[in-house]
Amino acid sequence: MSRRHSVNRPPTPDVQDDDDDRAKEPTLVEIVNIKLIESGEKERLMELVRERLVECGWKDEMRALCRAFIKKNGRDNVTVDDLVRAITPKGRASIPDSVKAELLQKIRTFLVSVAY
Amino acid sequence: MSMPKENDMSSDFEQLSFDVFRDLLDSIIVDVASESHRIARLGLDRNLDKEEEELRLSAEARARASDPSQSGEANAKYVVDIFGQTHPPVASEIFNCMNCGRSIMAGRFAPHLEKCMGKGRKARPRTTRSTTAAQNRS
């Protein structure tokens, strides 16, 4: 019986797209991401989002979805990717507006601070 | 996550913010999925199978019901000593208070004494010569 790998990550995002247009120039998103990580802001934002999502019960909802999925498909037949694919649509949709607004505000502030 | 090329060049902060937010959210979703996956695969989630859970709960209930050291009042706080005796958390022997002569339950004796020796009527301050003297002084 062939064993499915627990985590099947797709290959890291292809850089070929950029090579087509410009030589190795980092995209805006990549630059922003680097700045986020370097300044520690990404870590802070992640912690904030995690905290908010626990408070509002979103995490519990997602874990319940995962449990249901696992129960349905069998504990040993489920991969992390399966779960991610299963809960992402609902996960994205059920973010409370207040949490989303708060985060977007903070991100925008950060972008402004690094852009000028 | 692929994006149309226009967005790479766009200085639209809104779209950029949204993309960053999406990215954060996706990371967190992966975290949650990974955590649930781990718990399920390691068998740490005892409630995963409903029938299993129901069997376990009914077995526990049956064990509790047939436990001889069970008494009506307290919950399962009985400690069994080396002789196999159990002592209920509240001492339940009844005797007569040597101060006021009432029949008191042993477990309630200390608070009873507190009030019994400290008052005739009032809750605590016992009027003696010294307390009345102190009152008259102030």
Coordinates of C-alpha atoms in Angstrom, one line a residue:
Chain A
M1 CA 0.0 0.0 0.0
S2 CA 1.6 3.2 -1.1
R3 CA 1.8 5.8 1.7
R4 CA 0.6 9.2 0.8
H5 CA 3.0 11.9 1.9
S6 CA 1.5 13.9 4.7
V7 CA 2.3 17.3 3.1
N8 CA 2.2 17.8 -0.6
R9 CA 3.4 21.3 -1.1
P10 CA 3.4 22.6 -4.6
P11 CA 6.8 23.8 -5.8
T12 CA 7.7 27.3 -4.6
P13 CA 6.0 30.0 -6.8
D14 CA 7.6 30.0 -10.2
V15 CA 9.8 33.0 -10.9
Q16 CA 9.6 32.4 -14.6
D17 CA 6.8 35.0 -14.9
D18 CA 9.2 37.8 -13.7
D19 CA 12.0 36.6 -16.0
D20 CA 9.7 37.1 -18.9
D21 CA 9.2 40.8 -18.2
R22 CA 12.1 42.1 -16.2
A23 CA 15.3 40.5 -15.2
K24 CA 15.0 39.2 -11.6
E25 CA 13.4 42.4 -10.3
P26 CA 11.4 41.7 -7.2
T27 CA 7.7 42.3 -7.5
L28 CA 6.0 44.9 -5.3
V29 CA 4.4 42.2 -3.3
E30 CA 7.7 40.5 -2.7
I31 CA 9.3 43.7 -1.6
V32 CA 6.4 44.4 0.8
N33 CA 6.7 40.9 2.1
I34 CA 10.4 41.3 2.8
K35 CA 9.8 44.6 4.5
L36 CA 7.1 43.1 6.6
I37 CA 9.3 40.3 7.8
E38 CA 12.4 42.4 8.3
S39 CA 10.6 44.9 10.5
G40 CA 8.9 42.2 12.5
E41 CA 5.5 43.6 11.5
K42 CA 4.5 40.4 9.9
E43 CA 5.0 38.5 13.1
R44 CA 3.0 41.1 15.0
L45 CA 0.2 41.0 12.5
M46 CA 0.1 37.2 12.5
E47 CA -0.2 37.2 16.3
L48 CA -2.9 39.8 16.2
V49 CA -4.9 38.0 13.7
R50 CA -4.5 34.7 15.5
E51 CA -5.7 36.3 18.7
R52 CA -8.7 37.9 17.1
L53 CA -9.7 34.8 15.4
V54 CA -9.5 32.8 18.5
E55 CA -11.6 35.3 20.4
C56 CA -14.4 35.4 17.9
G57 CA -14.6 31.6 17.7
W58 CA -13.4 31.4 14.2
K59 CA -10.6 29.0 15.1
D60 CA -13.0 26.7 16.9
E61 CA -15.3 26.7 13.9
M62 CA -12.4 25.7 11.6
R63 CA -11.3 23.0 13.9
A64 CA -14.8 21.6 14.0
L65 CA -14.9 21.6 10.2
C66 CA -11.6 19.8 10.2
R67 CA -12.9 17.2 12.7
A68 CA -16.0 16.7 10.6
F69 CA -14.0 16.2 7.5
I70 CA -11.6 13.8 9.2
K71 CA -14.5 11.8 10.7
K72 CA -16.1 11.6 7.3
N73 CA -13.0 10.5 5.4
G74 CA -11.2 8.4 7.9
R75 CA -8.5 9.6 10.3
D76 CA -5.6 8.0 8.4
N77 CA -6.7 9.0 4.9
V78 CA -6.5 12.8 5.4
T79 CA -3.6 15.0 4.5
V80 CA -2.9 18.5 5.6
D81 CA -3.5 19.7 2.0
D82 CA -6.9 18.0 2.0
L83 CA -7.8 19.9 5.2
V84 CA -6.5 23.2 3.9
R85 CA -8.5 22.8 0.7
A86 CA -11.6 21.8 2.7
I87 CA -11.7 24.7 5.1
T88 CA -10.2 27.6 3.0
P89 CA -13.4 28.7 1.3
K90 CA -15.4 28.8 4.5
G91 CA -12.4 30.1 6.4
R92 CA -11.9 33.1 4.1
A93 CA -15.6 33.8 4.1
S94 CA -16.3 33.7 7.8
I95 CA -13.7 36.2 8.9
P96 CA -15.6 38.8 10.9
D97 CA -15.7 42.2 9.2
S98 CA -14.3 43.9 12.3
V99 CA -11.2 41.7 12.3
K100 CA -10.7 42.2 8.6
A101 CA -11.1 46.0 8.9
E102 CA -8.7 46.2 11.8
L103 CA -6.1 44.2 9.9
L104 CA -6.4 46.0 6.6
Q105 CA -6.1 49.3 8.5
K106 CA -2.9 48.1 10.2
I107 CA -1.5 46.8 6.9
R108 CA -2.3 50.0 5.1
T109 CA -0.6 52.0 7.8
F110 CA 2.5 49.9 7.4
L111 CA 2.5 50.2 3.7
V112 CA 2.3 54.0 4.0
S113 CA 5.2 54.0 6.4
V114 CA 7.5 52.1 4.1
A115 CA 6.4 53.7 0.9
Y116 CA 7.5 57.2 1.8
Chain B
M1 CA -1.1 32.7 -5.4
S2 CA -1.0 34.1 -8.9
M3 CA -1.9 37.6 -9.6
P4 CA -2.4 39.6 -12.8
K5 CA 0.7 41.5 -13.9
E6 CA -1.0 44.8 -13.6
N7 CA -1.2 44.4 -9.8
D8 CA 2.5 44.0 -9.6
M9 CA 3.0 47.4 -11.0
S10 CA 0.0 48.9 -9.2
S11 CA 0.6 51.3 -6.4
D12 CA -2.9 50.7 -5.3
F13 CA -2.6 50.3 -1.6
E14 CA -6.0 48.8 -1.2
Q15 CA -5.3 45.8 -3.4
L16 CA -1.8 45.4 -1.9
S17 CA -3.3 45.4 1.6
F18 CA -5.8 42.9 0.6
D19 CA -3.2 40.6 -0.8
V20 CA -1.1 40.8 2.3
F21 CA -4.2 40.1 4.4
R22 CA -5.0 37.1 2.2
D23 CA -1.5 35.8 2.6
L24 CA -1.7 36.1 6.4
L25 CA -5.0 34.4 6.5
D26 CA -3.8 31.6 4.3
S27 CA -0.9 31.0 6.6
I28 CA -3.2 30.8 9.6
I29 CA -5.6 28.5 7.8
V30 CA -2.7 26.2 7.1
D31 CA -1.7 26.4 10.8
V32 CA -5.1 25.4 11.9
A33 CA -5.4 22.6 9.4
S34 CA -2.0 21.3 10.3
E35 CA -2.8 21.4 14.0
S36 CA -6.1 19.5 13.5
H37 CA -4.4 17.0 11.3
R38 CA -1.7 16.3 13.9
I39 CA -4.3 15.8 16.6
A40 CA -6.3 13.5 14.5
R41 CA -3.4 11.4 13.3
L42 CA -1.9 11.1 16.8
G43 CA -5.2 10.0 18.2
L44 CA -5.2 12.9 20.7
D45 CA -8.8 13.8 19.9
R46 CA -10.8 11.5 22.0
N47 CA -14.1 12.7 20.7
L48 CA -13.4 11.9 17.1
D49 CA -15.6 8.9 16.8
K50 CA -19.1 9.6 18.1
E51 CA -20.0 6.0 18.9
E52 CA -16.6 5.6 20.7
E53 CA -17.3 8.6 22.7
E54 CA -20.8 7.5 23.7
L55 CA -19.5 4.1 24.7
R56 CA -16.8 5.7 26.8
L57 CA -19.2 8.1 28.5
S58 CA -21.7 5.4 29.3
A59 CA -19.0 3.2 30.7
E60 CA -17.8 6.0 32.9
A61 CA -21.3 6.6 34.1
R62 CA -21.9 3.0 34.9
A63 CA -18.6 2.9 36.9
R64 CA -19.6 5.9 38.8
A65 CA -23.0 4.5 39.6
S66 CA -21.6 1.2 40.9
D67 CA -18.9 2.8 42.9
P68 CA -19.5 1.8 46.6
S69 CA -17.7 4.8 48.1
Q70 CA -20.1 7.2 46.5
S71 CA -22.3 9.2 48.9
G72 CA -25.1 11.6 48.1
E73 CA -23.6 14.9 49.0
A74 CA -20.2 15.4 47.6
N75 CA -18.6 14.7 44.2
A76 CA -15.8 12.3 43.6
K77 CA -13.4 13.7 46.1
Y78 CA -13.0 10.6 48.2
V79 CA -9.5 9.7 49.1
V80 CA -8.9 6.1 50.0
D81 CA -6.3 5.7 52.8
I82 CA -4.0 2.7 53.2
F83 CA -6.6 0.7 55.1
G84 CA -9.0 1.1 52.3
Q85 CA -11.2 3.5 54.2
T86 CA -12.7 6.5 52.7
H87 CA -13.5 9.7 54.5
P88 CA -16.2 12.0 53.2
P89 CA -14.8 15.6 52.7
V90 CA -17.2 17.0 55.3
A91 CA -17.0 15.2 58.7
S92 CA -20.5 14.2 59.4
E93 CA -20.5 13.0 63.0
I94 CA -22.9 14.9 65.3
F95 CA -22.1 15.7 68.9
N96 CA -23.0 18.4 71.5
C97 CA -21.2 21.7 71.7
M98 CA -19.6 22.0 75.1
N99 CA -20.2 25.7 75.1
C100 CA -23.8 26.1 74.2
G101 CA -25.0 22.5 74.3
R102 CA -26.4 22.4 70.8
S103 CA -26.0 19.4 68.6
I104 CA -23.5 20.3 66.0
M105 CA -22.1 18.5 63.0
A106 CA -18.4 18.0 63.3
G107 CA -17.5 19.5 60.0
R108 CA -19.4 22.7 61.0
F109 CA -17.9 22.9 64.5
A110 CA -15.2 25.4 63.9
P111 CA -17.4 28.1 62.4
H112 CA -20.0 27.3 65.0
L113 CA -17.5 27.9 67.8
E114 CA -16.4 31.1 66.2
K115 CA -19.9 32.5 66.6
C116 CA -20.8 30.5 69.6
M117 CA -17.9 31.8 71.8
G118 CA -17.8 35.2 70.2
K119 CA -21.4 36.3 70.7
G120 CA -24.6 36.0 72.6
R121 CA -26.3 37.8 69.9
K122 CA -23.9 39.7 67.7
A123 CA -21.8 38.1 65.0
R124 CA -18.4 38.8 66.3
P125 CA -17.3 41.7 68.5
R126 CA -17.7 40.4 72.0
T127 CA -18.5 43.1 74.5
T128 CA -16.0 42.8 77.3
R129 CA -14.9 45.4 79.8
S130 CA -11.9 46.3 77.6
T131 CA -13.9 46.8 74.4
T132 CA -16.5 49.0 76.1
A133 CA -13.6 50.9 77.7
A134 CA -12.0 51.4 74.3
Q135 CA -15.3 52.7 72.9
N136 CA -15.8 55.1 75.8
R137 CA -12.3 56.4 75.2
S138 CA -12.7 57.2 71.5

